[in-house]
Every structure is written in C-alpha cells, then in structure tokens.
Amino acid sequence: MMASGFKLLCLAVALHMSSIGLCADEKYYRAAVHEIRQYNDNSSSGSELISKNMELYNQAADIASFENCDILVYAEKGLFPSKKSNSSWFIYYAEDVPSGKERANPCEQEEYSDRPILKNLSCIAQEHSLTVVATLIDIKKCIVSEDCERTTINYCVSNADDCPEDGIYRFNTQVVFNKRGTLIARYYKQHPFFEEGITTPKYAANVYYKTNYGTFVSYIGFDFFFYDSVKGVEKPWINAVTYANWWFDHTPFNYFSVSNQQAWSMNNGVAVLSSDVHEPNLGSLGSGIYIPGKGALIYSYNPDGKSKLLISNVPKSNSLSDNESLNTKFYYIDENGTGTVLNGEEPRNFKSQCSIDVLGEETSSFTDYRCHKTEVHQYTFTKLNDTSGQIDTCSNGFCCSLSYTAESMNETFYFGVSGHRLKFYDTYWFGVQACFLARCEDVDGKQCRNFLLTSDTIFHDVEITGSFETKHIYPQAMDTELRLTDRNEWKFDGQSMSYESVNQNPLLFMGLYGRLYRRDGLVK
C-alpha cells in the first residue's frame, strides 16, 4: 500500500476535533464523495496511470478517515483517464472480480496478489476503516452450460456460438468494500454509455448492500437515465444510492450533472452520494451529496482543474430539520496530497458559453469547459418580451403555462415546451414531457439553440405548471454561473413549480422534466 503524505491546512483543527462534532451519531452517517482530477500523462504506461491515480484515491481516503467518515465514493473509471489515441485502453487492465457473496478480502488473501486494483481498494478500506465504493472492469470468461447459475448468468450461455469472439466479457463494475476490506457488493453497470469494449449485462440486476449505518444500492453513470434505477429505489428501507459517474453535461440544463442529480434524489425520495470525474474540457464535472427534501447538502461545480473531497453528515431518515448542522467540509486536494479546506462559497470560473457547436470541440486548456447538446427542435419556444406575463403552450397534447415578473428583460429568455420523445444520439428514445425557462440565443435562425451560463436578470417570481401524465417529474432551478438555486426560493407540489426571489440572484434556468419511462425504446 502506498504512502500518501496527507497534510491538512486547517488552523488548529486537530485541537478542536472533539468540540466540533466530527463524528456522526445514531441519526446520521458521515459520507464523502471524491471528484478526481486524474493523473494523465500520455507518456505513462497503463499500469503507471492506474498506480498514480490509486495514490490520489489513497490521499482522499486519508482525509475521509481524518474526518471520521463512514463511506467514501470514488468516481466512475476514476483510475482510468481518457486517452484520445485509445479510448478503451483500460479493458486490458480488467480483473476477475468475485461476487459479494464470496466475502473475499483481497487485502489479506494471497490469491489476489496478481489483482492490484482489487487489492489496493480493499487495503484502502481496511487501513482507513471506510466503506469504499469504486469502479473497475470485471473480466469473465464465457461459460458454456445448459444450467447457468444465477451468479454467472451474465456470462453463461447454452451455445458456444453465443460467446464473444475472444470468449471474454468485460463489465463496467462498481465494487463495495466494508471497513475491514471485505468485498460485500459487485454491481454491473446496466446501461453502458457507448463504451467500447464494455459488455452490456444480459440480465439487469439491482445490487443492495447493508452496513451498520444503513442500506444502499449501487448505480453507475448512464443508469440514472433509465427506469431500472428508479424502480430499484422504490424500497422504503433504502438509505441512499452510491452513484459513481463520469458525467457529460448536455444542454438543455436538465442534463447538467448537479441539477440532474439533485432532482433525481428529490423525485425518487432517496439520498444520492454522487462522485464525478473532473475533466471540464469534456463537459465532465460536478459532485455532491443530496437528500430528498433539502436537495444538495454539499456540492461542487466549477471548472477549476482541482480534485475535491466533499463531506457531510447524512440523516438516515433522509429528512432534515431547519436547525440541524451537518458539519459539511469541502476540501481541495493538490497533487502532493495536501488538503485545504474551502471556507465560504465555491468560486465560479465559468465563461458565458460552453456549446461545442458554437465554440468548437478542440481546446488546449483542461479547464476550458465544453458542454454537449441534446435535440431541442421538438420544443415549441416562446420568447419573453416583457418584464411580466403569462405564456400558455401545448406540444403533442402536453400543455405548460408560465407566469413571471422580472426586474428587467434586457437578456433573451425563452419558454420551451415539449411533449415529444427525445431521440438521444440516434440510439435511444426517451419518453419526455418537459417545460423550462432558460436564457438562450438563436443560432442560424433557430430559436433557443445556444444555452448561456450567465445571467443578469432578476426574476421576482416564476410559476411553471404542466399537464404531466407521469409522477416522475424532476424539478430544476439554477442561478447564474450554474449555481443551484437556494431551496428556500422554490417549491414543487407534484405538478407546479413556484419560485420567489429571496437572495436577489439572477436566475438562469428553471424547469420541470417529466419522464414517461414506458415510452422509452431503441431507435430502429
């Protein structure tokens, strides 16, 4: 196990640990999520890249342990930085991952000495007394059998012709180690996001795991777009989702990481511990800890090129009274493992635009943030021309209304409504009923195609109401520079979302995103 050399730049914090309540009690558990800026040197070998990023994992664990955390969630493929020359290089570093039922402890068992990722993750958990959640690639040989067992069903076939050409399956896998380093859960990503070399499981299976502070379920990245994950949390005994992701922001803002994940937590009634890779030039950033009523307990969303560790006490009941202190901590972690506590609000380094279509895909700067797009041609757009008004719009039988008053209307805002399915990358159909207010500009005569990231417009009040045919409605609101709008400024009652300005912050986006999962399908 590597030494980390963690240093804490926080004046006299060690002298006051007992007085500030670091430890969670019977009402809470203490969680940490790690947003990693990966070590990525093109001259390094694959094993060197993995080893260097494992050191970054260990540094985060040092801080999480110092903060008496119970659980630490790492990002999806956090050990495997992207390479333009070979996007699937990491599949050659896959390891055979046992089932959680086997209760393997790779840190202690000699048979795992040739599986360094499993061994190191297990040792991080054991040495720091943390539940560790991470992803890696599980490699399985194709089994040919007339009687496939439940534990092998995703890589067992009755006919040898059904095996992959090379006889190998590779799954994007979330693993969970308990505080003793024992592997207690193995989950295969049900919906890989166009991942070359990665196998889509034939049989989707939710994986739950118990700890002495709660019960959790595992999901990875693109899984959140599908009903499998929603159905998987419809259990009253689930405390939280451990959500490792490598997110790619897509306009409209419904598909931006932190607003999407907060809305997912709130609509589905379960806490979300979300950890993302930090690579702003790919549109990847944004991590947080969310609970249903409050939304974000702590989050990060800034293209600053820094690794972060976000920590909070999380109520086991998923509810929170106004006067409760959660002892949140926001750490920057530099390349030497030095942790620096952020006091106050996270700065914002966003420019006014991010669209690849407008700015171009290529950028020489790691922190030059780019965002992708989804189709919006199916929306009916109405431009806001006055400082107050009422707009009623229908699209494919779905109707939405907007009422608002604003201090000024010198910037371009549109109200968009769609009752049509979304065609996503010419591969998936997503059933959608959505309406939103957003600052955006026309491109080539087409309304609201360039979504802007900054706003100077203060709305005094806004109300959006829709005739939704689903209970799966995700409310979202963002202020200028992609800040989550304060939860004391907006409410959602299941059909209507209302906003009233308290802090006088410029509003950037507000909307309701309804998902009709029964209308989902593949593009043929």
Short mmCIF file of C-alpha atoms in Angstrom, two decimals:
data_model
loop_
_atom_site.label_atom_id
_atom_site.label_comp_id
_atom_site.label_asym_id
_atom_site.label_seq_id
_atom_site.Cartn_x
_atom_site.Cartn_y
_atom_site.Cartn_z
CA MET A 1 0.00 0.00 0.00
CA MET A 2 1.37 3.39 -0.97
CA ALA A 3 2.08 6.18 1.49
CA SER A 4 0.10 9.32 0.82
CA GLY A 5 1.64 12.12 2.85
CA PHE A 6 -1.70 13.80 3.56
CA LYS A 7 -1.35 17.27 5.05
CA LEU A 8 -4.16 19.41 6.40
CA LEU A 9 -4.02 23.16 6.06
CA CYS A 10 -6.66 23.97 8.62
CA LEU A 11 -5.55 26.02 11.60
CA ALA A 12 -5.64 24.16 14.88
CA VAL A 13 -8.34 21.80 13.64
CA ALA A 14 -6.80 18.86 15.46
CA LEU A 15 -7.16 20.67 18.78
CA HIS A 16 -10.87 21.12 18.26
CA MET A 17 -11.97 17.83 16.72
CA SER A 18 -13.85 16.79 19.81
CA SER A 19 -15.73 20.06 20.11
CA ILE A 20 -16.99 20.45 16.54
CA GLY A 21 -18.75 17.11 16.29
CA LEU A 22 -16.87 15.33 13.54
CA CYS A 23 -18.46 12.01 14.33
CA ALA A 24 -21.89 11.14 13.04
CA ASP A 25 -24.31 9.77 15.65
CA GLU A 26 -27.21 7.34 15.55
CA LYS A 27 -29.23 9.79 13.42
CA TYR A 28 -26.56 10.17 10.77
CA TYR A 29 -23.78 8.52 8.87
CA ARG A 30 -20.86 10.54 7.54
CA ALA A 31 -20.22 10.38 3.79
CA ALA A 32 -17.52 11.61 1.43
CA VAL A 33 -17.52 11.85 -2.37
CA HIS A 34 -14.34 12.35 -4.38
CA GLU A 35 -14.19 14.40 -7.57
CA ILE A 36 -10.88 13.42 -9.10
CA ARG A 37 -8.70 15.34 -11.49
CA GLN A 38 -6.96 12.29 -12.84
CA TYR A 39 -3.25 11.92 -13.35
CA ASN A 40 -2.99 11.62 -17.12
CA ASP A 41 0.47 11.64 -18.67
CA ASN A 42 0.45 10.31 -22.23
CA SER A 43 4.00 9.03 -21.79
CA SER A 44 2.97 6.79 -18.89
CA SER A 45 2.04 3.15 -19.28
CA GLY A 46 -1.43 1.95 -18.34
CA SER A 47 -0.21 0.40 -15.11
CA GLU A 48 1.59 3.63 -14.20
CA LEU A 49 -1.58 5.66 -14.79
CA ILE A 50 -3.60 3.32 -12.59
CA SER A 51 -0.96 3.37 -9.85
CA LYS A 52 -0.72 7.17 -9.83
CA ASN A 53 -4.49 7.58 -9.66
CA MET A 54 -4.67 4.97 -6.90
CA GLU A 55 -2.34 7.25 -4.95
CA LEU A 56 -4.89 10.04 -5.41
CA TYR A 57 -7.57 7.67 -4.08
CA ASN A 58 -5.43 6.98 -1.05
CA GLN A 59 -4.94 10.69 -0.40
CA ALA A 60 -8.70 11.21 -0.42
CA ALA A 61 -9.12 8.27 1.96
CA ASP A 62 -6.60 9.83 4.36
CA ILE A 63 -8.76 12.94 4.62
CA ALA A 64 -12.02 10.99 4.81
CA SER A 65 -10.58 8.91 7.64
CA PHE A 66 -9.34 12.03 9.44
CA GLU A 67 -12.89 13.38 9.18
CA ASN A 68 -14.30 10.16 10.68
CA CYS A 69 -16.29 9.34 7.56
CA ASP A 70 -18.16 6.06 7.27
CA ILE A 71 -18.27 5.80 3.48
CA LEU A 72 -16.21 7.13 0.58
CA VAL A 73 -17.43 7.09 -3.03
CA TYR A 74 -14.97 7.35 -5.92
CA ALA A 75 -15.86 8.40 -9.47
CA GLU A 76 -16.64 6.08 -12.39
CA LYS A 77 -13.40 4.96 -14.08
CA GLY A 78 -11.51 7.32 -11.81
CA LEU A 79 -8.44 5.11 -12.17
CA PHE A 80 -8.66 5.15 -15.97
CA PRO A 81 -8.11 8.60 -17.53
CA SER A 82 -9.25 9.15 -21.11
CA LYS A 83 -6.83 8.71 -23.99
CA LYS A 84 -7.67 10.05 -27.43
CA SER A 85 -5.30 7.56 -29.03
CA ASN A 86 -7.04 4.57 -27.41
CA SER A 87 -10.36 5.17 -25.67
CA SER A 88 -10.63 1.60 -24.39
CA TRP A 89 -7.05 1.04 -23.17
CA PHE A 90 -8.22 0.20 -19.67
CA ILE A 91 -10.00 -3.01 -20.65
CA TYR A 92 -6.58 -4.67 -20.75
CA TYR A 93 -6.27 -3.98 -17.03
CA ALA A 94 -9.51 -5.71 -16.13
CA GLU A 95 -9.52 -8.02 -13.11
CA ASP A 96 -11.61 -11.03 -12.18
CA VAL A 97 -13.97 -9.66 -9.50
CA PRO A 98 -15.65 -12.13 -7.14
CA SER A 99 -19.28 -11.87 -6.14
CA GLY A 100 -20.08 -10.05 -2.94
CA LYS A 101 -21.49 -13.31 -1.60
CA GLU A 102 -17.99 -14.81 -1.55
CA ARG A 103 -16.88 -12.28 1.07
CA ALA A 104 -13.37 -12.08 -0.34
CA ASN A 105 -10.79 -9.86 1.32
CA PRO A 106 -8.15 -9.09 -1.34
CA CYS A 107 -6.02 -7.12 1.12
CA GLU A 108 -5.47 -10.28 3.20
CA GLN A 109 -5.76 -13.12 0.69
CA GLU A 110 -2.66 -14.13 -1.26
CA GLU A 111 -4.68 -15.26 -4.27
CA TYR A 112 -5.39 -11.58 -5.10
CA SER A 113 -1.73 -10.57 -5.29
CA ASP A 114 -1.98 -10.52 -9.10
CA ARG A 115 -5.09 -8.27 -8.98
CA PRO A 116 -3.60 -4.96 -7.80
CA ILE A 117 -6.72 -2.82 -8.21
CA LEU A 118 -8.85 -5.07 -6.02
CA LYS A 119 -6.05 -5.48 -3.52
CA ASN A 120 -5.35 -1.76 -3.20
CA LEU A 121 -9.02 -0.79 -2.89
CA SER A 122 -9.51 -3.45 -0.23
CA CYS A 123 -6.48 -2.20 1.69
CA ILE A 124 -7.65 1.41 1.46
CA ALA A 125 -10.93 0.35 3.06
CA GLN A 126 -9.23 -1.70 5.76
CA GLU A 127 -6.44 0.72 6.64
CA HIS A 128 -8.77 3.73 6.82
CA SER A 129 -11.78 1.91 8.33
CA LEU A 130 -14.00 3.13 5.50
CA THR A 131 -16.70 1.62 3.34
CA VAL A 132 -15.11 2.16 -0.07
CA VAL A 133 -17.14 2.39 -3.28
CA ALA A 134 -15.21 2.35 -6.56
CA THR A 135 -15.37 1.11 -10.13
CA LEU A 136 -13.13 -1.13 -12.20
CA ILE A 137 -13.53 -3.54 -15.10
CA ASP A 138 -14.54 -7.11 -14.27
CA ILE A 139 -13.32 -9.72 -16.76
CA LYS A 140 -15.15 -13.03 -17.14
CA LYS A 141 -14.55 -15.98 -19.44
CA CYS A 142 -17.60 -17.15 -21.31
CA ILE A 143 -19.13 -20.21 -19.64
CA VAL A 144 -20.98 -22.71 -21.83
CA SER A 145 -23.55 -24.67 -19.87
CA GLU A 146 -27.11 -25.93 -20.13
CA ASP A 147 -27.63 -24.98 -16.50
CA CYS A 148 -26.38 -21.45 -15.87
CA GLU A 149 -26.31 -20.39 -12.25
CA ARG A 150 -27.81 -17.13 -11.09
CA THR A 151 -24.41 -15.73 -10.09
CA THR A 152 -22.95 -16.42 -13.55
CA ILE A 153 -25.97 -15.72 -15.72
CA ASN A 154 -24.46 -12.63 -17.39
CA TYR A 155 -21.50 -14.57 -18.79
CA CYS A 156 -23.00 -18.04 -19.19
CA VAL A 157 -24.55 -19.28 -22.45
CA SER A 158 -26.05 -22.55 -23.57
CA ASN A 159 -24.49 -22.38 -27.04
CA ALA A 160 -20.78 -21.72 -27.61
CA ASP A 161 -21.64 -19.68 -30.72
CA ASP A 162 -23.17 -17.06 -28.41
CA CYS A 163 -19.86 -16.33 -26.71
CA PRO A 164 -17.94 -13.18 -27.71
CA GLU A 165 -15.32 -13.69 -30.42
CA ASP A 166 -12.49 -13.63 -27.90
CA GLY A 167 -14.50 -15.59 -25.34
CA ILE A 168 -14.31 -12.73 -22.83
CA TYR A 169 -16.89 -10.47 -21.19
CA ARG A 170 -15.86 -7.15 -19.65
CA PHE A 171 -18.25 -5.32 -17.33
CA ASN A 172 -18.10 -1.77 -16.00
CA THR A 173 -18.35 -2.72 -12.34
CA GLN A 174 -18.98 -0.97 -9.04
CA VAL A 175 -17.42 -2.71 -6.06
CA VAL A 176 -18.03 -2.05 -2.38
CA PHE A 177 -15.62 -2.96 0.41
CA ASN A 178 -16.62 -2.79 4.06
CA LYS A 179 -14.43 -1.24 6.76
CA ARG A 180 -12.48 -4.49 7.14
CA GLY A 181 -11.65 -4.59 3.44
CA THR A 182 -14.13 -7.36 2.62
CA LEU A 183 -15.84 -7.16 -0.77
CA ILE A 184 -19.57 -7.02 0.01
CA ALA A 185 -21.11 -5.97 -3.33
CA ARG A 186 -20.44 -6.22 -7.05
CA TYR A 187 -22.69 -4.36 -9.47
CA TYR A 188 -22.56 -4.36 -13.28
CA LYS A 189 -23.48 -1.11 -15.00
CA GLN A 190 -26.77 -1.87 -16.69
CA HIS A 191 -26.54 0.81 -19.37
CA PRO A 192 -23.00 1.49 -20.65
CA PHE A 193 -22.69 4.92 -22.29
CA PHE A 194 -21.34 3.97 -25.73
CA GLU A 195 -18.34 2.33 -24.03
CA GLU A 196 -16.12 0.50 -26.47
CA GLY A 197 -15.12 -2.94 -25.23
CA ILE A 198 -17.65 -2.97 -22.36
CA THR A 199 -20.35 -5.63 -22.17
CA THR A 200 -23.99 -4.76 -21.55
CA PRO A 201 -25.35 -7.27 -19.00
CA LYS A 202 -28.00 -9.57 -20.43
CA TYR A 203 -29.91 -9.52 -17.17
CA ALA A 204 -30.14 -6.25 -15.28
CA ALA A 205 -29.90 -6.70 -11.55
CA ASN A 206 -30.02 -4.17 -8.74
CA VAL A 207 -27.41 -4.75 -6.05
CA TYR A 208 -28.15 -3.76 -2.46
CA TYR A 209 -25.73 -3.88 0.42
CA LYS A 210 -26.07 -3.39 4.14
CA THR A 211 -23.78 -1.60 6.56
CA ASN A 212 -24.16 -0.89 10.27
CA TYR A 213 -25.38 2.61 9.37
CA GLY A 214 -27.79 1.90 6.52
CA THR A 215 -28.72 0.05 3.34
CA PHE A 216 -27.51 1.24 -0.05
CA VAL A 217 -27.94 0.48 -3.75
CA SER A 218 -25.32 0.86 -6.48
CA TYR A 219 -25.66 2.67 -9.82
CA ILE A 220 -23.19 3.98 -12.37
CA GLY A 221 -23.42 6.96 -14.72
CA PHE A 222 -25.93 6.48 -17.56
CA ASP A 223 -28.04 4.14 -15.40
CA PHE A 224 -29.80 7.22 -13.97
CA PHE A 225 -31.48 7.84 -17.33
CA PHE A 226 -33.47 4.60 -17.17
CA TYR A 227 -36.39 3.19 -15.23
CA ASP A 228 -34.34 0.31 -13.81
CA SER A 229 -32.68 2.70 -11.36
CA VAL A 230 -35.95 4.40 -10.44
CA LYS A 231 -37.65 1.08 -9.77
CA GLY A 232 -34.61 -0.06 -7.82
CA VAL A 233 -35.02 2.63 -5.17
CA GLU A 234 -38.74 2.07 -4.63
CA LYS A 235 -37.95 0.34 -1.35
CA PRO A 236 -38.68 2.04 1.99
CA TRP A 237 -35.58 0.56 3.61
CA ILE A 238 -33.00 2.10 1.24
CA ASN A 239 -30.99 4.94 2.73
CA ALA A 240 -29.03 6.07 -0.32
CA VAL A 241 -27.65 5.44 -3.79
CA THR A 242 -23.88 5.25 -4.16
CA TYR A 243 -23.52 6.82 -7.57
CA ALA A 244 -20.16 6.70 -9.33
CA ASN A 245 -20.31 8.57 -12.62
CA TRP A 246 -18.31 10.09 -15.42
CA TRP A 247 -20.90 12.63 -16.48
CA PHE A 248 -21.01 14.64 -19.70
CA ASP A 249 -23.08 17.82 -19.44
CA HIS A 250 -25.71 18.21 -22.15
CA THR A 251 -27.97 21.16 -22.88
CA PRO A 252 -30.70 21.98 -22.02
CA PHE A 253 -29.72 22.24 -18.36
CA ASN A 254 -31.96 19.28 -17.45
CA TYR A 255 -28.92 17.19 -18.33
CA PHE A 256 -26.28 19.04 -16.30
CA SER A 257 -24.76 16.95 -13.55
CA VAL A 258 -25.55 18.57 -10.21
CA SER A 259 -29.03 19.85 -11.10
CA ASN A 260 -29.96 16.48 -12.59
CA GLN A 261 -28.69 14.52 -9.60
CA GLN A 262 -30.37 16.80 -7.07
CA ALA A 263 -33.66 16.46 -8.95
CA TRP A 264 -33.24 12.67 -9.16
CA SER A 265 -32.76 12.46 -5.40
CA MET A 266 -35.75 14.68 -4.69
CA ASN A 267 -38.17 12.97 -7.06
CA ASN A 268 -37.21 9.42 -6.13
CA GLY A 269 -37.12 10.04 -2.38
CA VAL A 270 -33.64 8.74 -1.63
CA ALA A 271 -30.24 10.24 -0.82
CA VAL A 272 -27.63 10.26 -3.58
CA LEU A 273 -23.88 10.17 -2.94
CA SER A 274 -22.53 11.27 -6.31
CA SER A 275 -18.88 11.31 -7.38
CA ASP A 276 -17.76 12.54 -10.80
CA VAL A 277 -14.54 12.76 -12.78
CA HIS A 278 -13.21 16.32 -13.15
CA GLU A 279 -12.41 16.93 -16.81
CA PRO A 280 -14.14 20.20 -17.78
CA ASN A 281 -12.92 20.22 -21.39
CA LEU A 282 -15.04 17.09 -21.90
CA GLY A 283 -18.03 18.54 -20.03
CA SER A 284 -17.29 16.36 -17.01
CA LEU A 285 -17.55 17.83 -13.51
CA GLY A 286 -19.97 18.16 -10.62
CA SER A 287 -20.26 16.01 -7.50
CA GLY A 288 -22.43 16.22 -4.41
CA ILE A 289 -24.41 14.70 -1.57
CA TYR A 290 -28.17 15.12 -1.87
CA ILE A 291 -31.26 14.23 0.16
CA PRO A 292 -34.91 14.37 -0.96
CA GLY A 293 -36.30 17.37 0.93
CA LYS A 294 -33.26 19.58 1.20
CA GLY A 295 -31.54 18.81 -2.08
CA ALA A 296 -27.78 19.39 -2.02
CA LEU A 297 -26.18 19.12 1.41
CA ILE A 298 -22.86 19.95 -0.25
CA TYR A 299 -21.80 20.05 -3.88
CA SER A 300 -19.03 21.21 -6.21
CA TYR A 301 -19.49 22.61 -9.69
CA ASN A 302 -16.59 24.63 -11.04
CA PRO A 303 -14.14 24.01 -13.92
CA ASP A 304 -11.05 24.86 -11.87
CA GLY A 305 -8.88 21.81 -12.61
CA LYS A 306 -8.75 20.68 -8.97
CA SER A 307 -9.55 17.45 -7.15
CA LYS A 308 -12.09 17.80 -4.37
CA LEU A 309 -13.44 15.84 -1.44
CA LEU A 310 -16.93 16.73 -0.24
CA ILE A 311 -18.03 15.56 3.20
CA SER A 312 -21.29 15.74 5.12
CA ASN A 313 -23.26 14.04 7.83
CA VAL A 314 -26.27 12.46 6.11
CA PRO A 315 -29.52 11.88 8.01
CA LYS A 316 -30.51 8.22 7.95
CA SER A 317 -34.16 9.27 7.75
CA ASN A 318 -33.45 11.31 4.58
CA SER A 319 -35.19 14.26 6.26
CA LEU A 320 -33.73 17.31 7.91
CA SER A 321 -34.99 19.97 10.29
CA ASP A 322 -34.02 23.59 9.70
CA ASN A 323 -31.73 23.91 12.69
CA GLU A 324 -29.63 20.78 12.14
CA SER A 325 -25.92 21.17 11.47
CA LEU A 326 -24.38 18.57 9.17
CA ASN A 327 -20.75 19.58 9.66
CA THR A 328 -20.07 19.79 5.92
CA LYS A 329 -16.47 20.04 4.73
CA PHE A 330 -15.16 20.97 1.29
CA TYR A 331 -11.53 20.02 0.61
CA TYR A 332 -9.29 20.83 -2.30
CA ILE A 333 -6.60 18.16 -2.70
CA ASP A 334 -3.45 19.08 -4.59
CA GLU A 335 -1.15 16.66 -6.42
CA ASN A 336 1.01 16.26 -3.32
CA GLY A 337 -1.93 15.12 -1.22
CA THR A 338 -2.30 18.40 0.67
CA GLY A 339 -5.89 19.01 1.69
CA THR A 340 -7.09 22.61 2.01
CA VAL A 341 -10.47 23.43 3.50
CA LEU A 342 -12.64 25.83 1.50
CA ASN A 343 -14.34 28.40 3.69
CA GLY A 344 -17.38 30.06 2.16
CA GLU A 345 -18.93 29.56 -1.26
CA GLU A 346 -17.08 27.78 -4.03
CA PRO A 347 -15.87 30.27 -6.68
CA ARG A 348 -17.11 30.01 -10.26
CA ASN A 349 -14.83 30.04 -13.30
CA PHE A 350 -17.47 29.51 -15.98
CA LYS A 351 -17.41 31.63 -19.11
CA SER A 352 -20.65 32.75 -20.72
CA GLN A 353 -20.79 29.91 -23.28
CA CYS A 354 -19.95 26.22 -23.40
CA SER A 355 -21.55 24.75 -26.53
CA ILE A 356 -19.24 22.62 -28.67
CA ASP A 357 -21.33 23.65 -31.70
CA VAL A 358 -20.57 27.32 -31.06
CA LEU A 359 -17.04 27.19 -29.61
CA GLY A 360 -15.71 24.08 -31.30
CA GLU A 361 -14.65 20.83 -29.69
CA GLU A 362 -10.91 21.34 -29.57
CA THR A 363 -9.46 23.25 -26.66
CA SER A 364 -5.89 23.48 -25.44
CA SER A 365 -6.92 24.19 -21.86
CA PHE A 366 -8.02 21.46 -19.45
CA THR A 367 -10.31 23.95 -17.68
CA ASP A 368 -11.88 25.38 -20.85
CA TYR A 369 -15.34 23.97 -20.18
CA ARG A 370 -17.34 22.45 -23.02
CA CYS A 371 -20.88 21.09 -23.00
CA HIS A 372 -22.67 18.78 -25.40
CA LYS A 373 -26.22 19.07 -26.68
CA THR A 374 -29.41 17.10 -26.97
CA GLU A 375 -32.06 17.83 -29.58
CA VAL A 376 -34.42 20.74 -28.90
CA HIS A 377 -36.10 21.03 -32.32
CA GLN A 378 -39.11 19.20 -30.86
CA TYR A 379 -39.73 22.05 -28.39
CA THR A 380 -42.16 24.87 -29.00
CA PHE A 381 -40.40 28.07 -27.91
CA THR A 382 -41.89 31.40 -26.91
CA LYS A 383 -39.69 34.42 -26.30
CA LEU A 384 -40.24 36.54 -23.20
CA ASN A 385 -40.72 40.13 -24.40
CA ASP A 386 -41.97 41.91 -21.30
CA THR A 387 -40.99 42.15 -17.64
CA SER A 388 -44.12 40.23 -16.67
CA GLY A 389 -46.50 37.93 -18.42
CA GLN A 390 -48.36 34.65 -18.82
CA ILE A 391 -47.50 32.13 -21.51
CA ASP A 392 -49.57 29.02 -22.28
CA THR A 393 -48.14 26.50 -24.73
CA CYS A 394 -49.01 22.97 -25.85
CA SER A 395 -46.90 20.36 -27.62
CA ASN A 396 -48.17 16.96 -28.74
CA GLY A 397 -51.05 17.10 -26.24
CA PHE A 398 -48.87 18.22 -23.33
CA CYS A 399 -49.52 21.74 -22.06
CA CYS A 400 -47.48 24.03 -19.82
CA SER A 401 -48.00 27.53 -18.51
CA LEU A 402 -45.51 30.12 -17.32
CA SER A 403 -46.27 33.20 -15.26
CA TYR A 404 -43.49 35.54 -14.19
CA THR A 405 -42.40 39.01 -13.14
CA ALA A 406 -38.85 40.24 -13.66
CA GLU A 407 -36.90 43.36 -12.79
CA SER A 408 -35.85 43.77 -16.42
CA MET A 409 -35.87 41.86 -19.70
CA ASN A 410 -32.72 43.03 -21.44
CA GLU A 411 -31.45 39.47 -21.99
CA THR A 412 -33.02 36.81 -24.18
CA PHE A 413 -35.14 34.26 -22.32
CA TYR A 414 -37.37 31.59 -23.84
CA PHE A 415 -40.09 29.34 -22.50
CA GLY A 416 -39.81 25.90 -24.10
CA VAL A 417 -42.40 23.10 -24.05
CA SER A 418 -42.18 19.58 -25.48
CA GLY A 419 -44.45 16.56 -25.30
CA HIS A 420 -42.41 14.60 -27.84
CA ARG A 421 -39.97 11.78 -27.23
CA LEU A 422 -36.29 12.69 -27.17
CA LYS A 423 -34.07 10.98 -29.71
CA PHE A 424 -30.75 10.56 -27.93
CA TYR A 425 -27.67 10.07 -30.12
CA ASP A 426 -29.79 8.26 -32.73
CA THR A 427 -29.80 5.27 -30.39
CA TYR A 428 -32.41 5.74 -27.65
CA TRP A 429 -35.92 7.11 -27.46
CA PHE A 430 -36.71 8.72 -24.11
CA GLY A 431 -40.31 9.48 -23.20
CA VAL A 432 -40.34 13.14 -22.17
CA GLN A 433 -42.81 15.83 -21.17
CA ALA A 434 -40.84 18.94 -20.26
CA CYS A 435 -41.09 22.70 -19.97
CA PHE A 436 -38.49 25.21 -18.93
CA LEU A 437 -37.50 28.85 -18.73
CA ALA A 438 -33.93 29.48 -19.89
CA ARG A 439 -31.55 32.14 -21.08
CA CYS A 440 -30.57 31.11 -24.59
CA GLU A 441 -29.85 32.58 -28.00
CA ASP A 442 -30.90 31.81 -31.55
CA VAL A 443 -28.44 30.11 -33.89
CA ASP A 444 -28.87 30.24 -37.69
CA GLY A 445 -32.42 31.49 -37.28
CA LYS A 446 -33.39 28.63 -34.95
CA GLN A 447 -34.80 29.62 -31.58
CA CYS A 448 -33.02 28.85 -28.30
CA ARG A 449 -30.11 26.77 -29.58
CA ASN A 450 -27.22 28.28 -27.61
CA PHE A 451 -27.75 27.97 -23.85
CA LEU A 452 -25.78 30.57 -21.91
CA LEU A 453 -24.21 30.07 -18.49
CA THR A 454 -24.53 33.57 -17.08
CA SER A 455 -27.43 35.90 -16.42
CA ASP A 456 -28.00 39.39 -15.02
CA THR A 457 -31.79 39.08 -14.98
CA ILE A 458 -33.51 39.02 -11.61
CA PHE A 459 -36.93 37.37 -11.63
CA HIS A 460 -39.12 38.36 -8.70
CA ASP A 461 -41.38 35.34 -9.08
CA VAL A 462 -41.94 32.50 -11.52
CA GLU A 463 -44.50 29.70 -11.70
CA ILE A 464 -44.48 26.78 -14.14
CA THR A 465 -47.38 24.31 -14.30
CA GLY A 466 -47.76 21.33 -16.61
CA SER A 467 -50.35 18.68 -17.52
CA PHE A 468 -47.98 15.81 -16.83
CA GLU A 469 -49.00 12.19 -17.34
CA THR A 470 -46.31 10.86 -15.02
CA LYS A 471 -45.28 11.05 -11.39
CA HIS A 472 -41.63 11.08 -12.42
CA ILE A 473 -41.19 14.85 -12.66
CA TYR A 474 -37.77 16.31 -11.97
CA PRO A 475 -37.76 19.98 -10.82
CA GLN A 476 -34.63 22.01 -11.51
CA ALA A 477 -33.55 25.61 -10.91
CA MET A 478 -30.16 27.23 -11.47
CA ASP A 479 -28.85 30.74 -10.92
CA THR A 480 -26.18 32.48 -12.95
CA GLU A 481 -22.91 30.58 -13.38
CA LEU A 482 -24.73 27.28 -12.82
CA ARG A 483 -25.30 27.67 -9.10
CA LEU A 484 -28.10 25.56 -7.69
CA THR A 485 -30.90 27.94 -6.75
CA ASP A 486 -31.36 28.11 -2.99
CA ARG A 487 -34.04 25.65 -1.88
CA ASN A 488 -35.79 28.30 0.21
CA GLU A 489 -36.61 30.13 -3.04
CA TRP A 490 -38.57 27.43 -4.85
CA LYS A 491 -41.19 24.74 -4.22
CA PHE A 492 -42.64 21.85 -6.18
CA ASP A 493 -46.00 20.25 -5.37
CA GLY A 494 -46.03 17.45 -7.93
CA GLN A 495 -47.43 19.41 -10.88
CA SER A 496 -46.43 23.02 -10.32
CA MET A 497 -43.09 24.68 -9.54
CA SER A 498 -43.04 28.14 -7.96
CA TYR A 499 -40.11 30.48 -7.40
CA GLU A 500 -39.86 33.64 -5.34
CA SER A 501 -36.60 35.57 -5.19
CA VAL A 502 -35.18 35.98 -1.70
CA ASN A 503 -31.48 36.40 -2.37
CA GLN A 504 -31.85 38.59 -5.46
CA ASN A 505 -29.62 36.31 -7.51
CA PRO A 506 -30.03 36.34 -11.30
CA LEU A 507 -31.97 33.29 -12.48
CA LEU A 508 -30.58 31.27 -15.37
CA PHE A 509 -32.86 28.25 -15.71
CA MET A 510 -35.99 26.79 -14.16
CA GLY A 511 -37.93 23.81 -15.40
CA LEU A 512 -39.87 20.61 -14.95
CA TYR A 513 -38.60 17.50 -16.68
CA GLY A 514 -41.14 14.69 -16.81
CA ARG A 515 -40.05 11.18 -17.73
CA LEU A 516 -42.53 8.76 -19.26
CA TYR A 517 -40.36 5.68 -18.95
CA ARG A 518 -42.97 3.46 -20.59
CA ARG A 519 -42.35 5.33 -23.86
CA ASP A 520 -38.61 4.59 -23.85
CA GLY A 521 -37.12 2.37 -26.51
CA LEU A 522 -34.35 1.85 -29.02
CA VAL A 523 -34.16 3.71 -32.31
CA LYS A 524 -34.58 1.17 -35.09
#
